Coordinates of C-alpha atoms in Angstrom, one line a residue:
Chain X
M1 CA 57.1 113.8 116.4
D2 CA 56.6 112.6 112.9
P3 CA 52.7 113.5 112.3
S4 CA 52.0 111.1 109.1
L5 CA 53.0 108.2 111.5
S6 CA 50.8 109.4 114.4
E7 CA 48.0 110.0 111.7
M8 CA 48.5 106.6 110.6
V9 CA 48.0 105.1 114.0
T10 CA 45.0 107.3 114.6
D11 CA 43.3 107.8 111.4
G12 CA 44.5 105.3 109.1
A13 CA 41.7 102.7 108.6
N14 CA 39.3 105.2 109.0
R15 CA 39.5 106.9 105.4
V16 CA 42.5 106.9 102.9
G17 CA 43.5 110.7 102.5
A18 CA 42.6 114.0 104.2
R19 CA 38.6 114.5 103.6
S20 CA 37.7 117.5 101.1
E21 CA 41.3 117.9 99.6
P22 CA 41.0 117.9 95.8
T23 CA 44.1 117.2 94.2
P24 CA 45.1 117.1 90.4
L25 CA 45.2 113.5 90.3
L26 CA 41.5 113.2 91.6
S27 CA 40.3 115.6 89.2
F28 CA 41.7 114.3 86.4
A29 CA 40.3 110.4 87.4
F30 CA 36.8 112.2 87.9
V31 CA 37.0 114.0 84.3
I32 CA 38.1 110.6 82.9
A33 CA 35.4 108.6 84.7
V34 CA 32.6 111.1 83.5
G35 CA 34.1 110.9 79.7
A36 CA 34.0 106.7 80.1
C37 CA 30.3 107.4 81.1
A38 CA 29.7 109.7 78.2
V39 CA 31.4 107.1 75.6
S40 CA 29.3 104.2 77.1
F41 CA 25.8 106.3 76.1
R42 CA 26.9 106.3 72.6
I43 CA 28.3 103.2 72.4
R44 CA 25.0 101.5 73.3
T45 CA 26.0 97.9 73.6
R46 CA 26.5 95.7 76.7
R47 CA 30.0 95.2 75.9
G48 CA 30.8 98.8 75.4
V49 CA 28.9 99.8 78.2
L50 CA 30.6 97.1 80.7
A51 CA 34.1 98.0 79.2
A52 CA 33.1 102.1 80.0
A53 CA 32.2 101.6 83.3
A54 CA 35.2 99.0 84.3
V55 CA 37.2 102.1 83.0
A56 CA 35.3 104.3 85.1
T57 CA 35.8 102.4 88.1
A58 CA 39.3 101.6 88.0
T59 CA 40.2 105.5 87.0
L60 CA 38.3 106.5 90.1
A61 CA 40.4 104.1 92.1
I62 CA 43.8 105.5 91.0
P63 CA 44.1 108.7 93.6
G64 CA 43.3 106.5 96.5
L65 CA 45.3 103.5 95.4
S66 CA 48.3 106.4 94.7
T67 CA 48.0 107.2 98.2
I68 CA 48.0 104.1 100.0
L69 CA 50.7 102.5 97.7
E70 CA 53.0 105.5 97.9
H71 CA 52.4 108.4 100.4
R72 CA 50.9 106.8 103.5
R73 CA 53.2 105.7 106.1
D74 CA 51.9 102.1 105.6
A75 CA 52.7 102.0 102.1
P76 CA 54.4 98.8 101.0
A77 CA 57.7 100.6 100.6
R78 CA 57.8 102.3 104.4
A79 CA 55.2 99.8 106.3
E80 CA 58.6 98.2 107.5
S81 CA 60.2 101.1 109.2
S82 CA 56.8 102.2 110.4
S83 CA 56.0 99.0 111.8
A84 CA 59.3 98.8 113.4
I85 CA 59.3 102.3 114.9
I86 CA 55.9 101.5 116.6
E87 CA 57.0 97.8 117.4
R88 CA 60.2 99.6 119.4
L89 CA 57.8 101.4 121.8
S90 CA 55.7 98.7 122.5
E91 CA 59.0 96.2 123.3
R92 CA 60.4 99.0 125.3
V93 CA 57.1 99.5 127.3
E94 CA 56.4 95.4 127.5
R95 CA 60.3 94.8 128.8
F96 CA 59.5 97.6 131.5
S97 CA 56.5 96.2 132.7
T98 CA 57.8 92.6 133.0
A99 CA 60.6 94.0 135.0
H100 CA 58.8 95.9 137.4
G101 CA 55.8 93.2 137.9
C102 CA 53.3 95.7 136.0
A103 CA 53.3 99.1 135.0
R104 CA 50.8 101.9 133.8
V105 CA 50.5 105.6 132.0
T106 CA 50.3 108.2 134.6
H107 CA 51.0 110.9 132.3
S108 CA 50.5 111.1 128.5
E109 CA 50.7 113.8 126.1
C110 CA 50.8 111.1 123.0
V111 CA 47.5 110.5 121.8
A112 CA 48.6 107.9 119.0
C113 CA 50.9 105.9 121.7
E114 CA 47.8 104.9 123.8
P115 CA 46.6 101.8 121.8
V116 CA 50.5 100.9 121.4
V117 CA 51.0 100.9 125.1
D118 CA 47.5 99.2 125.6
F119 CA 49.0 96.5 123.2
A120 CA 52.1 96.0 124.8
L121 CA 50.3 95.7 128.5
A122 CA 47.9 93.2 127.3
T123 CA 49.7 90.6 129.1
S124 CA 50.9 92.1 132.1
V125 CA 49.3 91.2 135.3
A126 CA 47.9 93.6 137.6
C127 CA 50.3 94.3 140.9
P128 CA 49.7 96.5 143.7
S129 CA 52.1 99.3 142.8
P130 CA 52.3 99.7 139.0
A131 CA 55.8 101.5 137.6
P132 CA 54.8 104.6 136.2
I133 CA 55.2 105.4 132.3
V134 CA 55.6 109.0 131.4
L135 CA 54.9 109.8 127.6
G136 CA 56.0 112.8 126.0
P137 CA 54.2 114.5 122.8
D138 CA 57.0 112.6 120.4
A139 CA 56.7 109.4 122.5
L140 CA 56.0 107.4 119.3
T141 CA 59.4 108.2 117.4
A142 CA 61.5 109.2 120.2
T143 CA 63.4 106.6 122.5
C144 CA 62.5 105.8 126.1
L145 CA 64.7 106.3 129.2
E146 CA 64.6 104.7 132.6
S147 CA 65.2 106.4 135.8
N148 CA 64.4 105.8 139.5
G149 CA 62.0 103.2 138.4
T150 CA 59.9 105.6 136.0
L151 CA 60.0 105.1 131.9
S152 CA 60.2 108.3 130.2
C153 CA 59.3 108.4 126.6
G154 CA 59.9 111.6 124.6
E155 CA 60.6 115.1 125.6
R156 CA 59.3 114.9 128.8
G157 CA 61.7 112.5 129.8
G158 CA 64.3 114.9 129.7
R159 CA 66.3 113.7 126.9
Chain S
M1 CA 56.0 89.4 105.6
I2 CA 54.3 87.8 108.3
S3 CA 54.5 83.7 108.5
L4 CA 51.3 82.0 107.4
V5 CA 52.2 78.6 108.7
R6 CA 50.4 78.8 111.9
P7 CA 47.1 80.2 111.1
L8 CA 47.3 77.7 108.4
A9 CA 48.0 74.7 110.0
V10 CA 45.0 75.8 112.6
L11 CA 42.7 76.2 110.0
T12 CA 43.5 72.9 108.6
A13 CA 43.5 71.5 111.9
S14 CA 40.1 72.9 112.5
A15 CA 38.5 71.6 109.5
L16 CA 39.8 68.1 110.2
A17 CA 38.5 68.3 113.4
A18 CA 35.1 69.6 112.5
L19 CA 34.8 66.3 109.8
P20 CA 32.7 64.3 112.3
V21 CA 30.2 67.3 112.8
D22 CA 30.4 67.6 108.9
H23 CA 29.1 63.8 108.6
L24 CA 26.5 64.3 111.2
V25 CA 25.1 67.9 110.5
R26 CA 25.9 68.2 106.8
V27 CA 25.8 71.7 106.9
L28 CA 26.6 72.1 103.0
P29 CA 25.8 69.8 100.2
R30 CA 28.7 67.2 99.8
G31 CA 31.4 68.4 97.5
S32 CA 30.7 72.2 98.3
L33 CA 33.6 74.4 98.6
S34 CA 31.8 76.6 101.0
R35 CA 31.7 73.9 103.7
W36 CA 35.3 74.0 104.6
P37 CA 35.6 77.4 105.6
A38 CA 32.0 76.9 107.3
L39 CA 33.1 74.1 109.5
A40 CA 36.2 75.8 110.8
L41 CA 34.1 78.7 111.5
T42 CA 31.6 76.3 113.2
T43 CA 34.7 74.8 115.4
F44 CA 35.6 78.3 116.4
L45 CA 31.8 79.2 117.3
A46 CA 31.4 76.3 119.3
C47 CA 34.6 77.3 121.3
Y48 CA 33.3 80.5 121.7
L49 CA 29.7 79.3 123.0
A50 CA 31.1 76.7 125.1
L51 CA 33.2 79.1 127.1
A52 CA 31.1 82.2 127.0
T53 CA 27.5 80.6 127.3
P54 CA 27.5 77.0 128.0
P55 CA 23.9 76.3 128.4
L56 CA 23.6 77.9 124.9
A57 CA 26.3 75.8 123.4
L58 CA 24.7 72.6 125.1
A59 CA 21.3 73.9 123.4
A60 CA 22.9 74.4 120.1
V61 CA 24.9 70.9 120.3
V62 CA 21.3 69.2 120.7
G63 CA 19.5 71.3 118.2
L64 CA 22.3 70.4 115.5
V65 CA 22.4 67.0 116.3
A66 CA 18.4 66.9 115.6
V67 CA 18.6 68.5 112.7
G68 CA 21.5 66.5 111.5
A69 CA 19.8 63.2 112.3
R70 CA 16.7 64.5 110.6
R71 CA 18.5 65.7 107.3
R72 CA 20.5 62.3 107.0
R73 CA 17.2 60.8 107.1
M74 CA 16.0 62.9 104.2
D75 CA 18.9 63.5 102.1
G76 CA 20.8 60.0 102.0
A77 CA 24.1 60.0 100.4
A78 CA 23.5 63.1 98.3
T79 CA 26.1 64.2 96.5
E80 CA 26.6 67.4 94.3
P81 CA 29.8 67.6 92.5
V82 CA 31.5 71.0 92.1
D83 CA 32.3 72.3 88.6
A84 CA 36.2 72.5 88.2
P85 CA 35.8 75.9 86.6
A86 CA 34.4 76.9 90.1
Y87 CA 37.4 76.0 91.6
V88 CA 39.9 77.7 89.4
A89 CA 37.8 81.0 89.6
V90 CA 37.6 80.8 93.4
A91 CA 41.5 80.2 93.4
A92 CA 42.1 83.2 90.9
C93 CA 40.0 85.6 93.0
A94 CA 41.3 84.4 96.3
A95 CA 44.8 84.9 94.8
V96 CA 44.2 88.5 94.1
L97 CA 42.7 89.3 97.3
L98 CA 45.2 87.4 99.4
A99 CA 47.9 89.3 97.5
A100 CA 46.3 92.3 98.5
I101 CA 46.0 91.0 102.3
L102 CA 49.9 89.9 102.4
F103 CA 51.5 92.2 99.9
E104 CA 54.2 93.9 102.0
R105 CA 51.9 93.7 104.8
P106 CA 53.3 95.3 108.0
D107 CA 54.6 92.9 110.5
G108 CA 52.6 94.3 113.5
P109 CA 49.3 96.3 114.1
C110 CA 49.4 100.0 112.9
F111 CA 45.9 101.1 113.3
W112 CA 43.9 102.2 116.6
D113 CA 41.3 99.5 116.9
A114 CA 43.9 96.6 115.7
F115 CA 45.8 97.2 118.6
V116 CA 42.6 96.8 120.9
W117 CA 41.4 93.9 119.1
L118 CA 44.9 92.1 119.2
G119 CA 45.5 93.3 122.6
K120 CA 42.3 91.0 123.8
A121 CA 43.9 88.4 121.6
R122 CA 47.4 88.6 123.5
Y123 CA 45.3 88.7 127.0
A124 CA 43.5 85.4 125.6
A125 CA 47.0 83.9 125.4
G126 CA 46.6 83.4 129.3
G127 CA 43.8 81.1 128.9
L128 CA 40.8 81.3 126.5
G129 CA 38.6 80.8 129.7
E130 CA 40.3 83.6 131.4
L131 CA 39.4 86.0 128.6
I132 CA 36.0 85.2 128.7
A133 CA 35.9 85.1 132.6
G134 CA 38.1 88.3 132.4
G135 CA 35.4 90.2 130.1
L136 CA 32.7 89.1 133.0
R137 CA 34.9 90.2 136.0
T138 CA 35.8 93.7 134.6
T139 CA 39.2 92.3 135.2
L140 CA 40.3 92.7 131.3
P141 CA 43.0 95.2 131.5
P142 CA 41.3 98.7 132.2
F143 CA 42.2 99.8 128.8
I144 CA 40.5 97.3 126.8
P145 CA 36.8 98.4 126.4
S146 CA 34.2 96.0 128.3
G147 CA 31.0 94.7 127.1
Y148 CA 32.2 94.0 123.7
P149 CA 32.0 90.3 122.2
L150 CA 34.9 88.4 122.3
F151 CA 34.6 86.0 119.6
E152 CA 37.2 87.8 117.6
P153 CA 39.6 87.6 119.9
L154 CA 39.1 84.1 121.1
S155 CA 39.4 83.1 117.3
V156 CA 42.5 84.9 116.8
A157 CA 44.0 83.6 120.0
L158 CA 43.4 79.9 118.7
L159 CA 44.7 80.7 115.2
A160 CA 47.6 82.2 116.9
G161 CA 48.0 78.9 119.2
L162 CA 47.8 80.9 122.2
S163 CA 50.6 82.6 121.7
P164 CA 51.1 86.2 123.1
R165 CA 53.4 87.4 120.6
A166 CA 52.8 90.1 118.4
E167 CA 53.6 88.3 115.1
A168 CA 51.7 85.4 116.2
V169 CA 48.4 87.3 116.7
V170 CA 48.7 89.5 113.5
A171 CA 49.2 86.0 111.9
G172 CA 45.9 84.7 113.6
A173 CA 44.1 87.9 112.7
V174 CA 45.1 87.2 109.1
G175 CA 43.8 83.6 109.3
L176 CA 40.5 84.9 110.7
E177 CA 40.5 87.4 107.6
I178 CA 41.4 84.7 105.2
L179 CA 38.5 82.3 106.7
A180 CA 35.9 85.0 106.2
L181 CA 37.1 85.8 102.7
A182 CA 36.9 82.0 101.8
L183 CA 33.6 81.9 103.1
F184 CA 32.3 84.8 100.9
L185 CA 34.1 83.6 97.7
C186 CA 33.1 80.2 98.2
A187 CA 29.6 80.9 98.8
L188 CA 29.6 83.1 95.7
A189 CA 31.1 80.2 93.5
D190 CA 29.1 77.3 94.9
D191 CA 25.5 79.0 93.8
P192 CA 23.9 75.8 92.6
G193 CA 21.5 77.9 90.7
A194 CA 23.8 79.5 88.4
S195 CA 25.7 78.7 85.4
V196 CA 29.5 78.1 85.5
R197 CA 29.8 81.2 83.2
A198 CA 27.6 83.3 85.4
R199 CA 29.7 82.3 88.7
E200 CA 33.0 83.3 87.2
V201 CA 31.8 86.7 86.0
R202 CA 30.5 87.5 89.3
L203 CA 33.5 86.5 91.3
A204 CA 35.7 88.2 88.8
T205 CA 33.3 91.2 89.2
A206 CA 33.2 91.3 93.0
T207 CA 36.7 91.0 93.2
F208 CA 37.4 93.7 90.8
V209 CA 34.9 95.9 92.3
L210 CA 36.4 95.2 96.0
V211 CA 40.3 95.8 95.1
S212 CA 39.4 98.9 93.2
S213 CA 38.3 100.5 96.7
P214 CA 41.2 101.7 98.2
L215 CA 39.8 101.6 101.6
V216 CA 39.1 97.8 101.3
L217 CA 42.4 97.5 100.5
V218 CA 43.6 99.2 103.7
H219 CA 41.6 96.9 105.8
L220 CA 42.6 94.0 103.9
R221 CA 46.2 94.7 105.3
S222 CA 44.6 95.5 108.8
S223 CA 43.3 93.7 111.8
Y224 CA 39.9 95.6 111.7
V225 CA 36.8 93.3 112.3
D226 CA 34.4 95.3 110.1
L227 CA 35.5 93.4 106.8
P228 CA 35.4 90.0 108.0
L229 CA 31.9 90.8 109.1
G230 CA 31.1 92.5 105.9
F231 CA 32.1 89.1 104.3
V232 CA 30.1 86.9 106.8
V233 CA 27.1 89.0 106.5
A234 CA 27.7 88.8 102.4
A235 CA 28.2 85.1 102.7
L236 CA 24.8 84.8 104.7
A237 CA 23.0 87.0 102.1
Q238 CA 24.1 84.8 99.5
L239 CA 23.2 81.4 101.4
L240 CA 19.8 82.6 102.7
P241 CA 17.6 82.1 99.4
R242 CA 19.4 78.5 99.1
R243 CA 17.4 75.3 99.9
R244 CA 19.1 72.9 102.6
A245 CA 21.5 76.2 103.9
G246 CA 19.5 76.6 106.7
V247 CA 22.1 75.3 109.7
A248 CA 25.1 77.1 107.8
C249 CA 22.7 80.4 107.6
A250 CA 22.1 79.9 111.5
V251 CA 25.9 79.5 111.9
L252 CA 26.8 82.7 110.1
G253 CA 24.2 84.5 111.6
M254 CA 25.4 83.8 115.2
S255 CA 28.8 84.1 114.0
A256 CA 28.0 87.8 112.7
A257 CA 26.1 88.5 116.0
A258 CA 29.3 87.2 118.2
L259 CA 31.8 89.3 115.9
K260 CA 30.6 92.8 116.7
D261 CA 27.3 94.2 118.0
E262 CA 26.4 95.6 114.6
G263 CA 26.3 91.8 113.3
M264 CA 22.8 91.6 115.1
V265 CA 21.6 94.7 113.1
H266 CA 22.9 93.1 109.8
V267 CA 21.3 89.8 110.7
A268 CA 18.1 91.2 111.7
A269 CA 17.9 93.4 108.6
L270 CA 18.5 90.1 106.3
G271 CA 15.9 88.5 108.5
L272 CA 13.5 91.5 107.4
A273 CA 14.7 91.1 103.8
G274 CA 13.8 87.7 103.5
V275 CA 10.5 88.1 105.0
I276 CA 10.0 91.1 103.0
H277 CA 10.9 89.2 99.7
V278 CA 8.3 86.5 100.1
A279 CA 5.6 89.0 101.1
S280 CA 6.1 90.6 98.0
G281 CA 6.1 87.5 95.9
G282 CA 9.9 87.9 95.1
R283 CA 10.5 85.6 92.2
P284 CA 11.9 83.3 91.7
W285 CA 12.1 81.9 95.1
R286 CA 8.1 82.1 96.0
D287 CA 8.8 79.2 98.9
R288 CA 8.0 80.2 102.5
D289 CA 11.2 78.5 103.5
I290 CA 13.1 81.7 103.1
A291 CA 11.0 83.4 105.3
I292 CA 11.6 80.6 107.9
R293 CA 15.4 80.2 107.4
A294 CA 15.6 83.8 107.9
T295 CA 13.8 83.9 111.1
A296 CA 15.4 81.1 112.4
C297 CA 18.6 82.6 111.8
V298 CA 17.7 86.0 113.4
L299 CA 16.3 84.0 116.5
A300 CA 19.8 82.1 116.7
A301 CA 22.0 85.0 116.4
A302 CA 19.4 87.0 118.8
T303 CA 19.7 84.0 121.1
V304 CA 23.8 84.4 121.1
M305 CA 23.5 88.1 121.6
A306 CA 20.8 87.8 124.4
F307 CA 22.8 85.2 126.3
W308 CA 26.1 87.2 126.2
H309 CA 24.4 90.5 127.3
L310 CA 22.6 88.8 130.0
R311 CA 25.7 87.5 131.1
L312 CA 27.4 90.8 131.1
H313 CA 24.2 92.2 132.8
Q314 CA 24.1 89.9 135.6
N315 CA 27.9 90.7 136.3
G316 CA 27.2 94.6 135.9
I317 CA 28.8 95.2 132.9
S318 CA 27.7 97.5 130.1
N319 CA 28.7 98.7 126.9
S320 CA 27.7 102.1 126.9
D321 CA 28.6 103.3 123.6
H322 CA 26.2 100.4 122.3
A323 CA 23.2 100.9 124.8
L324 CA 20.4 101.8 122.4
A325 CA 17.5 104.4 123.3
F326 CA 14.6 106.1 121.5
P327 CA 15.8 107.4 118.2
D328 CA 16.8 111.2 118.4
W329 CA 15.3 112.4 115.3
E330 CA 17.1 115.5 115.4
R331 CA 19.9 113.8 114.3
V332 CA 18.4 112.6 111.0
R333 CA 19.8 115.6 109.1
S334 CA 23.5 115.6 110.2
L335 CA 23.7 111.9 109.9
W336 CA 22.5 111.7 106.5
G337 CA 24.6 114.6 105.4
L338 CA 27.8 112.6 106.8
G339 CA 26.4 109.5 105.5
V340 CA 26.5 110.8 101.9
E341 CA 29.8 112.8 102.3
H342 CA 31.3 109.7 103.5
L343 CA 30.0 107.2 100.7
L344 CA 31.0 109.6 97.9
E345 CA 34.5 110.2 99.2
L346 CA 36.3 108.9 96.2
R347 CA 39.7 108.6 97.6
S348 CA 38.7 106.0 100.1
W349 CA 36.0 104.3 98.2
G350 CA 36.8 104.9 94.6
A351 CA 33.6 103.9 92.3
L352 CA 32.1 101.8 94.9
G353 CA 29.5 104.1 96.7
V354 CA 28.4 105.3 93.0
L355 CA 28.2 101.8 91.7
A356 CA 26.1 100.6 94.8
L357 CA 23.8 103.7 94.7
G358 CA 23.3 102.9 90.9
A359 CA 22.8 99.4 91.2
V360 CA 20.0 99.9 93.8
S361 CA 18.4 103.2 92.2
A362 CA 18.4 100.7 88.8
V363 CA 16.5 98.1 90.7
A364 CA 14.1 100.6 92.3
V365 CA 13.5 102.3 89.0
H366 CA 13.1 98.6 86.7
P367 CA 12.4 96.4 89.4
R368 CA 11.0 93.7 86.3
S369 CA 14.0 94.1 84.3
A370 CA 16.6 93.5 87.2
P371 CA 18.1 89.9 87.7
P372 CA 16.4 88.4 90.6
A373 CA 19.8 88.2 92.4
A374 CA 20.2 91.9 91.9
R375 CA 16.8 92.4 93.3
W376 CA 17.4 90.5 96.5
F377 CA 20.5 92.1 96.9
A378 CA 19.3 95.3 96.5
T379 CA 16.7 94.7 99.0
V380 CA 19.0 93.3 101.5
L381 CA 21.2 96.6 101.4
T382 CA 18.2 98.7 101.3
V383 CA 16.8 97.0 104.5
D384 CA 20.1 96.9 106.0
A385 CA 21.3 100.4 105.3
I386 CA 18.0 101.8 106.9
A387 CA 18.2 99.5 110.0
M388 CA 21.8 100.7 110.5
F389 CA 20.7 104.1 110.2
L390 CA 18.2 103.8 112.9
A391 CA 20.3 101.9 115.3
L392 CA 22.8 105.0 114.9
L393 CA 19.9 107.4 115.6
A394 CA 19.3 105.4 118.6
T395 CA 22.8 105.5 120.0
P396 CA 24.3 107.5 122.6
D397 CA 25.3 111.1 122.0
R398 CA 29.3 109.8 122.3
V399 CA 28.3 107.6 118.9
M400 CA 27.4 110.6 116.7
E401 CA 30.8 112.4 118.1
F402 CA 32.5 109.2 116.5
A403 CA 30.6 109.8 113.4
V404 CA 31.1 113.7 113.2
G405 CA 34.9 112.8 113.9
G406 CA 35.0 110.5 111.1
T407 CA 36.0 107.5 112.9
L408 CA 32.6 105.5 112.4
L409 CA 31.0 105.8 109.3
N410 CA 33.5 104.6 106.9
R411 CA 33.8 101.5 109.0
I412 CA 30.0 101.0 109.0
Y413 CA 30.0 101.1 105.3
M414 CA 33.3 98.4 105.2
Q415 CA 30.5 96.0 106.9
F416 CA 28.4 96.5 103.5
A417 CA 31.0 96.6 101.2
P418 CA 31.0 92.9 100.1
T419 CA 27.3 92.7 99.6
A420 CA 27.6 96.0 97.4
A421 CA 30.2 94.3 95.6
L422 CA 27.9 91.2 95.0
L423 CA 24.9 93.4 94.1
V424 CA 27.1 95.2 91.2
A425 CA 28.3 91.9 90.2
S426 CA 24.9 90.5 89.9
W427 CA 23.8 93.2 87.3
V428 CA 27.2 92.4 85.7
S429 CA 26.9 88.9 85.3
A430 CA 23.2 89.4 83.8
A431 CA 24.6 91.8 81.4
A432 CA 27.9 90.3 80.3
P433 CA 27.9 89.8 76.4
S434 CA 28.1 85.9 76.3
S435 CA 25.5 85.4 78.9
P436 CA 21.9 85.9 77.7
F437 CA 20.2 88.5 79.6
S438 CA 17.5 86.3 81.2
R439 CA 16.6 84.9 84.4
E440 CA 18.1 81.5 83.4
G441 CA 21.5 81.1 84.7
D442 CA 20.9 84.1 86.9
G443 CA 21.3 81.9 90.0
L444 CA 21.1 82.0 93.7
Q445 CA 18.6 78.9 93.3
G446 CA 16.2 79.3 90.5

């Protein structure tokens, strides 16, 4: 499974990038921000202090902005493909559940798939014998196969 | 790019539907920008209360009618025109933030909790009453955590036109986010005690501070509830010191408590901050009305929360994650360390954490030279942060596991971000070159 897609689902809204991971860009931004603060002490005018603070604020935002605009799987250029992959699993599970009355996950090795499947099953009505869904570790990005009334997604499905 | 036609249409319809209520209640002065988003929120809240707590809804209607009738007698046909530049400034700042919300936003949910919240909204497509009844019967799908307030999914489902389609519920969530954002920006622009220049500087600064915080941009493009809750809390912090905003404060307080359980902590902290402000002889708002408004707001929010939890309790449902006990003081050190580590995480927050700490410290060191608005927001942030810290100490061990795992504290901070931006903006507006560094024009009602 693509690890960054899985990380986006499980941790994407909790932080922008990996914690405690210094990068040259982060270090550079920090130096510029400190420099701007030092300059503001020399200027001693309100306009100068505000300008220096604005520069420092904008500079410190650059490493995080760079991550969310370029590197993450939800970055503008990659968001559509990421969303399409997730939507494919969601729609497949929903179709399967509708066809069998209802469904539930009986085995899962894909943590990031859990909320996606839950979202897909949110409209299904409870029934006496839910059709089983099996999720392998790469289920988020792999295709799903239906056999003997079971939907298997990922490796465990014996693709 | 998702379609915004549906949420915008529903928002407009909600505002129009609320017009008769507006004439009766006069939530905000006529001509006020804030009144439209406030009325839309009032409509959703009325729906939620009617479905979740019918007796409380009835009492609220009776109370609002009484307040509205009294106010009508007192105010007559008072009108307060709004300065045209404020509209322009709101439109410009809203455009920047809306662009951040909508710019190449993914078509569907992408993050864990977004699936959960929007899953509830999809479930509500089967009927709003069914969502509430299901939540009380534990017959919500087993994967949807029980015991959580259902105001957000109910509002999203309404904005989605009760469609279970993924695009529709995402659009509904965007609509709710825009509504909360509009409340925040309009409350900022409507400040009757501030000069137009001060309002514009504050709007621009608050917007700049928010969009230069990368994690805020992530949440603007997600469907989490933390940032909308933060916008509602910040709007409440702005309205609380203003005269004639009591009903609006009560609506915002109830909404915050109904959005998330943390909302009640924020509202209680705001109430306490109001009382502290008056007790300490805070200028320029010496009148006791702030304390009265704050107390009424807390009582309204607490009533909504208490009724919901009473119904949960009667049906044998509990939210074990949010069950409070005696504070575990042994957690203080680790929680403090985690809090500082998260706050100063530059890649996620940019300079926001540093700016907020600096602005609060500056007020603490030089309270007399601090602008009144900065003193107020610093008091709010400090009391709120202490209250949330104590609440986290009193939560079950599982919540601490979330904190250590990194899935909790940044989301809590997200709820503080708009108020922190207000604090920074109030300092900047007082220090802006063409604005005299004086109390005059500082605003938040002099």
